[in-house]
Short mmCIF file of C-alpha atoms in Angstrom, two decimals:
data_model
loop_
_atom_site.label_atom_id
_atom_site.label_comp_id
_atom_site.label_asym_id
_atom_site.label_seq_id
_atom_site.Cartn_x
_atom_site.Cartn_y
_atom_site.Cartn_z
CA UNK A 1 0.00 0.00 0.00
CA UNK A 2 2.94 2.35 0.57
CA UNK A 3 3.58 2.35 -3.18
CA UNK A 4 -0.06 3.07 -4.02
CA UNK A 5 0.23 6.42 -5.81
CA UNK A 6 -3.52 7.00 -5.85
CA UNK A 7 -4.17 6.81 -2.11
CA UNK A 8 -5.80 10.14 -1.27
CA UNK A 9 -3.01 12.36 -2.64
CA UNK A 10 -2.77 15.90 -1.27
CA UNK A 11 -2.06 17.47 -4.66
CA UNK A 12 -5.08 15.76 -6.22
CA UNK A 13 -7.27 16.87 -3.31
CA UNK A 14 -6.11 20.47 -3.63
CA UNK A 15 -6.91 20.51 -7.35
CA UNK A 16 -10.34 19.06 -6.63
CA UNK A 17 -10.99 21.61 -3.87
CA UNK A 18 -10.33 24.34 -6.38
CA UNK A 19 -12.84 22.99 -8.88
CA UNK A 20 -15.61 22.03 -6.46
CA UNK A 21 -15.16 24.46 -3.60
CA UNK A 22 -15.32 27.63 -5.67
CA UNK A 23 -18.57 26.55 -7.29
CA UNK A 24 -20.42 25.25 -4.24
CA UNK A 25 -18.88 27.78 -1.86
CA UNK A 26 -20.06 30.72 -3.92
CA UNK A 27 -23.69 29.62 -3.61
CA UNK A 28 -23.29 28.98 0.14
CA UNK A 29 -21.74 32.42 0.65
CA UNK A 30 -24.59 34.20 -1.14
CA UNK A 31 -27.20 32.39 0.96
CA UNK A 32 -25.32 33.10 4.19
CA UNK A 33 -24.97 36.74 3.26
CA UNK A 34 -28.63 37.11 2.49
CA UNK A 35 -29.64 35.65 5.84
CA UNK A 36 -27.10 37.79 7.69
CA UNK A 37 -28.74 40.88 6.23
CA UNK A 38 -32.17 39.63 7.20
CA UNK A 39 -33.34 38.59 3.73
CA UNK A 40 -34.76 35.21 2.77
CA UNK A 41 -32.70 33.72 -0.07
CA UNK A 42 -34.36 33.30 -3.43
CA UNK A 43 -34.46 29.52 -3.23
CA UNK A 44 -35.42 28.86 -6.83
CA UNK A 45 -32.61 31.07 -8.12
CA UNK A 46 -29.99 29.72 -5.72
CA UNK A 47 -31.08 26.11 -6.32
CA UNK A 48 -30.60 26.64 -10.03
CA UNK A 49 -27.20 28.21 -9.38
CA UNK A 50 -26.11 25.27 -7.26
CA UNK A 51 -27.23 22.80 -9.91
CA UNK A 52 -25.30 24.77 -12.52
CA UNK A 53 -22.23 24.82 -10.28
CA UNK A 54 -22.32 21.06 -9.89
CA UNK A 55 -23.48 20.26 -13.41
CA UNK A 56 -20.06 20.85 -14.95
CA UNK A 57 -18.34 18.54 -12.47
CA UNK A 58 -17.93 14.79 -12.62
CA UNK A 59 -17.11 12.19 -10.07
CA UNK A 60 -18.22 11.71 -6.46
CA UNK A 61 -19.84 15.12 -5.92
CA UNK A 62 -22.40 14.25 -8.59
CA UNK A 63 -23.34 11.06 -6.78
CA UNK A 64 -23.68 13.00 -3.53
CA UNK A 65 -25.90 15.64 -5.14
CA UNK A 66 -28.16 13.07 -6.74
CA UNK A 67 -28.37 11.08 -3.52
CA UNK A 68 -29.42 14.13 -1.52
CA UNK A 69 -32.10 14.87 -4.09
CA UNK A 70 -33.75 11.50 -3.38
CA UNK A 71 -33.89 11.72 0.45
CA UNK A 72 -36.95 13.58 1.75
CA UNK A 73 -35.98 16.75 3.62
CA UNK A 74 -32.23 16.28 3.10
CA UNK A 75 -32.40 19.54 1.16
CA UNK A 76 -35.23 22.04 0.52
CA UNK A 77 -37.64 20.98 -2.21
CA UNK A 78 -36.33 23.56 -4.69
CA UNK A 79 -32.79 22.19 -4.35
CA UNK A 80 -33.91 18.57 -4.56
CA UNK A 81 -35.83 19.25 -7.77
CA UNK A 82 -32.85 20.93 -9.44
CA UNK A 83 -30.23 18.42 -8.28
CA UNK A 84 -32.43 15.49 -9.25
CA UNK A 85 -32.09 16.53 -12.88
CA UNK A 86 -28.30 16.25 -12.91
CA UNK A 87 -26.83 13.42 -14.92
CA UNK A 88 -24.03 11.25 -13.55
CA UNK A 89 -22.75 10.05 -16.92
CA UNK A 90 -19.13 11.01 -17.47
CA UNK A 91 -17.25 10.98 -20.77
CA UNK A 92 -15.31 7.72 -20.93
CA UNK A 93 -11.52 7.56 -20.87
CA UNK A 94 -9.89 7.17 -24.28
CA UNK A 95 -8.03 4.03 -25.30
CA UNK A 96 -4.47 5.24 -24.53
CA UNK A 97 -5.63 6.16 -21.05
CA UNK A 98 -7.44 2.84 -20.57
CA UNK A 99 -4.40 0.92 -21.72
CA UNK A 100 -2.22 2.63 -19.12
CA UNK A 101 -4.80 2.07 -16.40
CA UNK A 102 -5.11 -1.61 -17.23
CA UNK A 103 -1.34 -2.04 -17.26
CA UNK A 104 -1.16 -0.42 -13.83
CA UNK A 105 -3.69 -2.95 -12.48
CA UNK A 106 -2.72 -6.20 -14.26
CA UNK A 107 0.80 -5.57 -15.53
CA UNK A 108 2.28 -4.70 -18.96
CA UNK A 109 1.10 -7.95 -20.54
CA UNK A 110 -2.51 -7.44 -19.44
CA UNK A 111 -4.00 -7.79 -22.93
CA UNK A 112 -2.67 -11.34 -23.23
CA UNK A 113 -4.82 -12.32 -20.24
CA UNK A 114 -7.96 -11.72 -22.32
CA UNK A 115 -8.93 -13.35 -25.59
CA UNK A 116 -10.24 -9.92 -26.60
CA UNK A 117 -10.87 -6.54 -24.98
CA UNK A 118 -13.07 -3.87 -26.58
CA UNK A 119 -11.48 -0.44 -26.82
CA UNK A 120 -14.74 1.52 -26.60
CA UNK A 121 -16.44 1.62 -23.20
CA UNK A 122 -19.79 -0.14 -23.02
CA UNK A 123 -20.90 2.20 -20.22
CA UNK A 124 -19.47 5.07 -18.18
CA UNK A 125 -20.53 6.63 -14.88
CA UNK A 126 -19.23 8.97 -12.20
CA UNK A 127 -16.52 6.71 -10.72
CA UNK A 128 -15.50 4.44 -13.58
CA UNK A 129 -16.38 2.77 -16.87
CA UNK A 130 -17.10 -0.73 -18.16
CA UNK A 131 -15.50 -2.50 -21.14
CA UNK A 132 -16.67 -5.71 -22.75
CA UNK A 133 -14.08 -8.46 -23.05
CA UNK A 134 -13.79 -12.17 -23.70
CA UNK A 135 -12.04 -14.78 -21.58
CA UNK A 136 -9.80 -17.46 -23.05
CA UNK A 137 -12.44 -20.03 -22.14
CA UNK A 138 -14.97 -18.20 -24.31
CA UNK A 139 -16.99 -16.49 -21.59
CA UNK A 140 -18.16 -12.92 -22.20
CA UNK A 141 -16.79 -10.54 -19.59
CA UNK A 142 -17.38 -7.07 -18.20
CA UNK A 143 -14.29 -5.19 -16.94
CA UNK A 144 -15.16 -2.31 -14.60
CA UNK A 145 -12.23 0.12 -14.43
CA UNK A 146 -12.06 2.94 -11.89
CA UNK A 147 -11.01 6.40 -12.96
CA UNK A 148 -7.66 7.66 -11.59
CA UNK A 149 -7.37 9.60 -8.33
CA UNK A 150 -10.90 8.75 -7.26
CA UNK A 151 -9.92 8.36 -3.62
CA UNK A 152 -8.53 11.88 -3.58
CA UNK A 153 -11.63 13.15 -5.37
CA UNK A 154 -13.94 11.45 -2.87
CA UNK A 155 -12.15 12.93 0.13
CA UNK A 156 -12.12 16.39 -1.45
CA UNK A 157 -15.79 16.20 -2.40
CA UNK A 158 -16.80 14.96 1.04
CA UNK A 159 -15.29 18.15 2.45
CA UNK A 160 -17.60 20.06 0.16
CA UNK A 161 -20.53 18.00 1.35
CA UNK A 162 -20.27 19.99 4.57
CA UNK A 163 -21.02 23.12 2.53
CA UNK A 164 -24.18 21.57 1.13
CA UNK A 165 -25.34 20.81 4.64
CA UNK A 166 -24.39 24.33 5.71
CA UNK A 167 -26.85 25.57 3.09
CA UNK A 168 -29.40 23.20 4.57
CA UNK A 169 -28.90 24.49 8.12
CA UNK A 170 -29.36 28.09 6.97
CA UNK A 171 -32.77 27.33 5.49
CA UNK A 172 -34.71 26.27 8.62
CA UNK A 173 -34.16 22.51 8.36
CA UNK A 174 -36.83 19.97 9.23
CA UNK A 175 -34.26 17.26 9.93
CA UNK A 176 -30.86 17.23 11.62
CA UNK A 177 -28.31 15.86 9.16
CA UNK A 178 -25.16 14.99 11.11
CA UNK A 179 -25.78 11.23 10.92
CA UNK A 180 -26.78 11.51 7.27
CA UNK A 181 -23.46 13.14 6.40
CA UNK A 182 -21.51 10.32 8.06
CA UNK A 183 -23.59 7.68 6.33
CA UNK A 184 -23.11 9.17 2.87
CA UNK A 185 -19.36 9.45 3.46
CA UNK A 186 -19.07 5.81 4.54
CA UNK A 187 -21.02 4.46 1.57
CA UNK A 188 -19.17 6.63 -0.94
CA UNK A 189 -15.78 5.46 0.35
CA UNK A 190 -16.97 1.86 0.09
CA UNK A 191 -17.84 2.34 -3.58
CA UNK A 192 -14.14 2.81 -4.34
CA UNK A 193 -13.24 -0.60 -2.88
CA UNK A 194 -13.69 -3.10 -5.69
CA UNK A 195 -12.50 -5.89 -3.39
CA UNK A 196 -15.53 -5.19 -1.22
CA UNK A 197 -17.80 -4.96 -4.25
CA UNK A 198 -16.54 -8.37 -5.38
CA UNK A 199 -17.45 -9.71 -1.94
CA UNK A 200 -20.96 -8.31 -2.24
CA UNK A 201 -21.31 -9.92 -5.65
CA UNK A 202 -20.25 -13.29 -4.21
CA UNK A 203 -22.76 -12.77 -1.40
CA UNK A 204 -25.64 -12.19 -3.82
CA UNK A 205 -24.60 -15.19 -5.93
CA UNK A 206 -24.80 -17.27 -2.76
CA UNK A 207 -28.20 -15.83 -1.81
CA UNK A 208 -29.72 -16.32 -5.27
CA UNK A 209 -27.99 -19.53 -6.24
CA UNK A 210 -30.27 -21.43 -8.65
CA UNK A 211 -32.96 -18.71 -8.40
CA UNK A 212 -35.10 -18.64 -11.55
CA UNK A 213 -35.89 -14.91 -11.37
CA UNK A 214 -32.53 -13.36 -10.53
CA UNK A 215 -29.05 -13.70 -12.04
CA UNK A 216 -25.82 -12.39 -10.56
CA UNK A 217 -22.45 -12.06 -12.36
CA UNK A 218 -19.49 -14.20 -11.34
CA UNK A 219 -16.31 -12.45 -10.24
CA UNK A 220 -13.01 -13.42 -11.87
CA UNK A 221 -10.54 -12.75 -9.01
CA UNK A 222 -7.49 -13.44 -11.20
CA UNK A 223 -8.50 -10.51 -13.41
CA UNK A 224 -9.59 -8.17 -10.60
CA UNK A 225 -7.86 -5.72 -8.27
CA UNK A 226 -8.97 -3.01 -5.85
CA UNK A 227 -9.65 -0.73 -8.85
CA UNK A 228 -10.50 -3.25 -11.56
CA UNK A 229 -13.44 -5.62 -11.24
CA UNK A 230 -13.81 -8.27 -13.93
CA UNK A 231 -16.98 -10.37 -13.99
CA UNK A 232 -19.06 -12.42 -16.37
CA UNK A 233 -21.23 -10.44 -18.76
CA UNK A 234 -24.97 -11.10 -18.38
CA UNK A 235 -26.95 -10.62 -21.55
CA UNK A 236 -30.11 -8.61 -21.19
CA UNK A 237 -32.03 -5.57 -22.31
CA UNK A 238 -32.63 -2.41 -20.32
CA UNK A 239 -35.70 -2.36 -18.13
CA UNK A 240 -37.29 0.64 -19.87
CA UNK A 241 -37.55 -1.44 -23.05
CA UNK A 242 -40.34 -3.40 -21.35
CA UNK A 243 -42.68 -0.62 -20.25
CA UNK A 244 -44.97 -1.28 -23.25
CA UNK A 245 -44.90 -5.07 -22.94
CA UNK A 246 -48.01 -7.03 -21.86
CA UNK A 247 -48.95 -6.83 -18.19
CA UNK A 248 -47.84 -10.39 -17.39
CA UNK A 249 -44.28 -9.59 -18.53
CA UNK A 250 -44.16 -6.31 -16.60
CA UNK A 251 -45.46 -8.12 -13.52
CA UNK A 252 -42.80 -10.79 -13.93
CA UNK A 253 -40.07 -8.15 -13.88
CA UNK A 254 -41.67 -6.43 -10.87
CA UNK A 255 -41.87 -9.70 -8.93
CA UNK A 256 -38.19 -10.28 -9.62
CA UNK A 257 -37.31 -6.75 -8.49
CA UNK A 258 -39.34 -7.15 -5.30
CA UNK A 259 -37.63 -10.43 -4.47
CA UNK A 260 -34.16 -9.12 -5.37
CA UNK A 261 -34.55 -6.29 -2.88
CA UNK A 262 -36.67 -7.61 0.00
CA UNK A 263 -35.42 -11.20 0.28
CA UNK A 264 -31.73 -10.35 0.92
CA UNK A 265 -32.80 -7.71 3.43
CA UNK A 266 -35.23 -9.84 5.42
CA UNK A 267 -33.09 -13.01 5.45
CA UNK A 268 -29.50 -11.69 5.37
CA UNK A 269 -29.61 -8.03 6.35
CA UNK A 270 -28.32 -6.51 3.10
CA UNK A 271 -29.88 -4.24 0.50
CA UNK A 272 -28.92 -2.88 -2.88
CA UNK A 273 -28.69 0.80 -1.95
CA UNK A 274 -28.99 2.19 -5.47
CA UNK A 275 -32.04 0.77 -7.29
CA UNK A 276 -31.22 2.82 -10.38
CA UNK A 277 -32.71 1.69 -13.70
CA UNK A 278 -29.24 1.30 -15.16
CA UNK A 279 -28.27 -1.27 -12.53
CA UNK A 280 -30.60 -3.92 -13.93
CA UNK A 281 -31.21 -5.61 -17.22
CA UNK A 282 -33.95 -8.07 -18.16
CA UNK A 283 -33.33 -11.56 -19.50
CA UNK A 284 -35.90 -13.41 -21.59
CA UNK A 285 -37.15 -16.95 -21.97
CA UNK A 286 -37.02 -19.02 -25.14
CA UNK A 287 -40.15 -17.31 -26.47
CA UNK A 288 -38.73 -13.80 -26.11
CA UNK A 289 -40.75 -12.93 -23.01
CA UNK A 290 -39.34 -11.22 -19.92
CA UNK A 291 -38.28 -13.96 -17.50
CA UNK A 292 -36.27 -12.19 -14.79
CA UNK A 293 -33.57 -9.64 -14.02
CA UNK A 294 -29.78 -9.39 -14.01
CA UNK A 295 -28.34 -7.53 -10.99
CA UNK A 296 -25.32 -5.69 -12.35
CA UNK A 297 -23.82 -3.27 -9.83
CA UNK A 298 -22.79 -3.92 -6.23
CA UNK A 299 -20.89 -0.76 -5.36
CA UNK A 300 -23.59 0.91 -3.25
CA UNK A 301 -24.70 -1.68 -0.70
CA UNK A 302 -25.92 -1.36 2.87
CA UNK A 303 -25.78 -4.07 5.52
CA UNK A 304 -27.79 -4.15 8.75
CA UNK A 305 -27.65 -5.84 12.12
CA UNK A 306 -30.59 -8.26 12.58
CA UNK A 307 -32.33 -5.96 15.09
CA UNK A 308 -32.84 -3.37 12.33
CA UNK A 309 -34.59 -6.00 10.20
CA UNK A 310 -36.94 -6.72 13.09
CA UNK A 311 -37.66 -3.00 13.34
CA UNK A 312 -38.79 -2.94 9.70
CA UNK A 313 -41.07 -5.94 10.27
CA UNK A 314 -42.40 -4.49 13.53
CA UNK A 315 -43.26 -1.20 11.85
CA UNK A 316 -45.11 -3.05 9.08
CA UNK A 317 -47.11 -5.11 11.56
CA UNK A 318 -47.75 -2.12 13.80
CA UNK A 319 -49.16 -0.08 10.92
CA UNK A 320 -51.15 -3.07 9.65
CA UNK A 321 -52.84 -3.73 13.00
CA UNK A 322 -52.92 -0.20 14.40
CA UNK A 323 -50.56 -1.16 17.24
CA UNK A 324 -49.05 2.23 18.08
CA UNK A 325 -46.77 0.81 20.77
CA UNK A 326 -45.20 -1.54 18.23
CA UNK A 327 -44.77 1.34 15.77
CA UNK A 328 -42.97 3.41 18.41
CA UNK A 329 -40.83 0.42 19.36
CA UNK A 330 -39.81 0.06 15.71
CA UNK A 331 -38.72 3.69 15.47
CA UNK A 332 -36.73 3.37 18.68
CA UNK A 333 -35.13 0.15 17.42
CA UNK A 334 -33.88 2.10 14.42
CA UNK A 335 -32.37 4.79 16.63
CA UNK A 336 -34.95 7.59 16.57
CA UNK A 337 -34.83 9.26 19.98
CA UNK A 338 -36.87 11.79 21.93
CA UNK A 339 -40.02 11.21 19.89
CA UNK A 340 -43.14 13.06 20.98
CA UNK A 341 -46.63 11.94 19.96
CA UNK A 342 -46.65 14.72 17.37
CA UNK A 343 -43.35 13.58 15.83
CA UNK A 344 -44.56 9.97 15.75
CA UNK A 345 -47.67 11.06 13.84
CA UNK A 346 -45.48 12.95 11.36
CA UNK A 347 -43.15 9.98 10.86
CA UNK A 348 -46.19 7.78 10.33
CA UNK A 349 -47.22 9.88 7.34
CA UNK A 350 -44.02 8.82 5.57
CA UNK A 351 -44.16 5.25 6.91
CA UNK A 352 -47.71 4.80 5.61
CA UNK A 353 -46.55 6.06 2.22
CA UNK A 354 -43.57 3.66 2.05
CA UNK A 355 -45.53 0.69 3.38
CA UNK A 356 -48.87 1.65 1.80
CA UNK A 357 -48.91 -0.85 -1.08
CA UNK A 358 -47.85 -3.65 1.29
CA UNK A 359 -50.60 -2.80 3.78
CA UNK A 360 -53.27 -3.12 1.09
CA UNK A 361 -54.33 -6.76 0.53
CA UNK A 362 -55.39 -6.51 -3.11
CA UNK A 363 -53.97 -6.33 -6.60
CA UNK A 364 -52.98 -2.74 -7.34
CA UNK A 365 -50.33 -0.52 -8.88
CA UNK A 366 -47.64 0.87 -6.58
CA UNK A 367 -49.02 4.42 -6.55
CA UNK A 368 -52.54 4.03 -7.92
CA UNK A 369 -53.47 7.24 -9.74
CA UNK A 370 -50.24 9.18 -9.12
CA UNK A 371 -47.68 9.70 -11.86
CA UNK A 372 -43.93 9.18 -11.54
CA UNK A 373 -43.18 12.86 -11.09
CA UNK A 374 -45.62 13.22 -8.17
CA UNK A 375 -44.66 9.98 -6.40
CA UNK A 376 -44.18 10.83 -2.74
CA UNK A 377 -44.42 14.60 -3.23
CA UNK A 378 -47.68 15.06 -1.30
CA UNK A 379 -46.47 12.98 1.64
CA UNK A 380 -43.06 14.65 1.66
CA UNK A 381 -44.76 18.06 1.80
CA UNK A 382 -46.87 17.01 4.80
CA UNK A 383 -43.80 15.65 6.57
CA UNK A 384 -41.90 18.84 5.76
CA UNK A 385 -44.62 21.05 7.22
CA UNK A 386 -44.96 18.92 10.32
CA UNK A 387 -41.26 18.70 11.07
CA UNK A 388 -40.88 22.44 10.57
CA UNK A 389 -43.33 22.92 13.44
CA UNK A 390 -42.32 20.03 15.71
CA UNK A 391 -38.77 19.13 14.63
CA UNK A 392 -36.07 18.98 13.65
CA UNK A 393 -35.62 15.25 14.10
CA UNK A 394 -32.30 13.42 13.91
CA UNK A 395 -32.34 10.74 11.21
CA UNK A 396 -30.42 7.57 12.19
CA UNK A 397 -27.67 6.48 9.81
CA UNK A 398 -29.24 3.16 8.86
CA UNK A 399 -32.44 4.88 7.79
CA UNK A 400 -30.82 6.97 5.05
CA UNK A 401 -30.14 4.34 2.38
CA UNK A 402 -33.05 2.14 3.42
CA UNK A 403 -35.43 5.00 2.73
CA UNK A 404 -33.68 6.11 -0.44
CA UNK A 405 -33.63 2.57 -1.85
CA UNK A 406 -37.31 2.00 -1.08
CA UNK A 407 -38.19 5.13 -3.04
CA UNK A 408 -36.02 3.98 -5.95
CA UNK A 409 -37.67 0.56 -5.95
CA UNK A 410 -41.10 2.17 -6.00
CA UNK A 411 -39.98 4.24 -8.98
CA UNK A 412 -39.11 1.06 -10.88
CA UNK A 413 -42.60 -0.32 -10.21
CA UNK A 414 -44.07 2.95 -11.43
CA UNK A 415 -42.14 2.73 -14.71
CA UNK A 416 -43.39 -0.82 -15.19
CA UNK A 417 -46.96 0.10 -14.17
CA UNK A 418 -47.07 -3.35 -12.56
CA UNK A 419 -50.27 -4.64 -10.95
CA UNK A 420 -49.53 -7.00 -8.07
CA UNK A 421 -50.65 -7.87 -4.56
CA UNK A 422 -47.66 -6.32 -2.80
CA UNK A 423 -49.12 -7.27 0.58
CA UNK A 424 -49.01 -10.96 -0.27
CA UNK A 425 -45.52 -10.63 -1.75
CA UNK A 426 -44.22 -9.00 1.42
CA UNK A 427 -46.01 -11.40 3.75
CA UNK A 428 -44.56 -14.36 1.84
CA UNK A 429 -41.08 -12.83 2.00
CA UNK A 430 -41.05 -12.26 5.76
CA UNK A 431 -42.98 -15.42 6.69
CA UNK A 432 -41.06 -17.31 9.35
CA UNK A 433 -38.28 -14.73 9.65
CA UNK A 434 -36.57 -15.24 13.01
CA UNK A 435 -33.79 -13.03 14.36
CA UNK A 436 -31.66 -15.95 15.50
CA UNK A 437 -31.96 -17.60 12.09
CA UNK A 438 -31.14 -14.31 10.33
CA UNK A 439 -28.08 -13.77 12.52
CA UNK A 440 -26.82 -17.28 11.80
CA UNK A 441 -27.46 -17.06 8.05
CA UNK A 442 -25.91 -13.63 7.89
CA UNK A 443 -22.75 -14.70 9.69
CA UNK A 444 -22.29 -17.80 7.53
CA UNK A 445 -23.00 -16.05 4.21
CA UNK A 446 -20.92 -12.96 4.96
CA UNK A 447 -17.92 -14.99 6.09
CA UNK A 448 -18.16 -17.25 3.02
CA UNK A 449 -18.29 -14.19 0.73
CA UNK A 450 -15.61 -12.14 2.44
CA UNK A 451 -18.00 -9.35 3.45
CA UNK A 452 -17.56 -7.67 6.87
CA UNK A 453 -20.43 -8.12 9.32
CA UNK A 454 -22.44 -4.92 9.87
CA UNK A 455 -21.87 -2.66 12.85
CA UNK A 456 -23.89 -3.66 15.88
CA UNK A 457 -23.76 -7.36 15.07
CA UNK A 458 -23.07 -9.38 18.19
#
């Protein structure tokens, strides 16, 4: 590690500070100045300015901005709307650059270790890009290559995250964000560790071994490093290609998505923290019909101690039966503290929105008559108003990605316009879940996959 030239270099951080800090800091300074003089900032104008400041940047800060836009009350609504429109696609590295990067990871003879390696990237994102390749045994491969100096960029951008939260604090926040900042930082740092991502991929292959609905790539450790992850290529088409397919096909995809998200959580304490449409493809049966999904990206994962899983189940059952004591117990299990009756009622607005389809024992769409753009907006507004009066409330770390991922999953169901009995699906998934069994399964599976046990695990 001492010879690792990309480990959080000071010079790279300073350069990044210059690019990011000037842009974000200028917006923060204008807002602070306006409040100091007794004026309310023009939120629409400043939100647009912040989005413009970030829009020309690539890398981690884009992921942070988009993440904040998906968490209710993490930023004011005007900021969330603007930041949610940012795109995380980065221009791919050219071939000379890729060739040098690959040589740095696998040695100067790296090309001989593949039967073929495509020069053009198949996909690019904020932290790296993917190239198609072929193994000597004939298998199709995907090689995920991290951009240079990403560790330095992450550490620099996390410093700027404090400025985004400074903006938040100056605009009468409804939630207290200290835990949220720590959680985002931890997950973003993990995304740089391709050894950890390989472990998560092995974990999901173990969980879904022989599953008919869900396929997981296989890691090739001999062609992988901490910044290069080589895996088998899973053929499939993008999920949005199926939005006009017959209902039975759309429902098949939705059932697979539901299982891919809720089963690992309820039985092993792990979720896919970024249910982005680009992280899945659909595979078909012999008749050309949608048969299931390929899970493609394991960089943004979140693991939980078994007690958190029980909290999710307790909240579901408390809302289902009207058992307020069980609902409160669930919130306290998650780490919410100092909750008054008024704050509990406000939190229940959001809980009833998230759990709503699973509380309703009938076939339905995920959001009934609401469109994708309005999904959750009404409930978020009610929560915002309530917390302004009775809050702020401190959001526990574990809640951040759980909530964000649940919203993303609901968005997938909205795109598919699936019609399912989500209550029955959830009941079947959690049937017989026992904390002792979960703890045992989690320990065995995590150790076999090389994934660290979550904090708080005894």
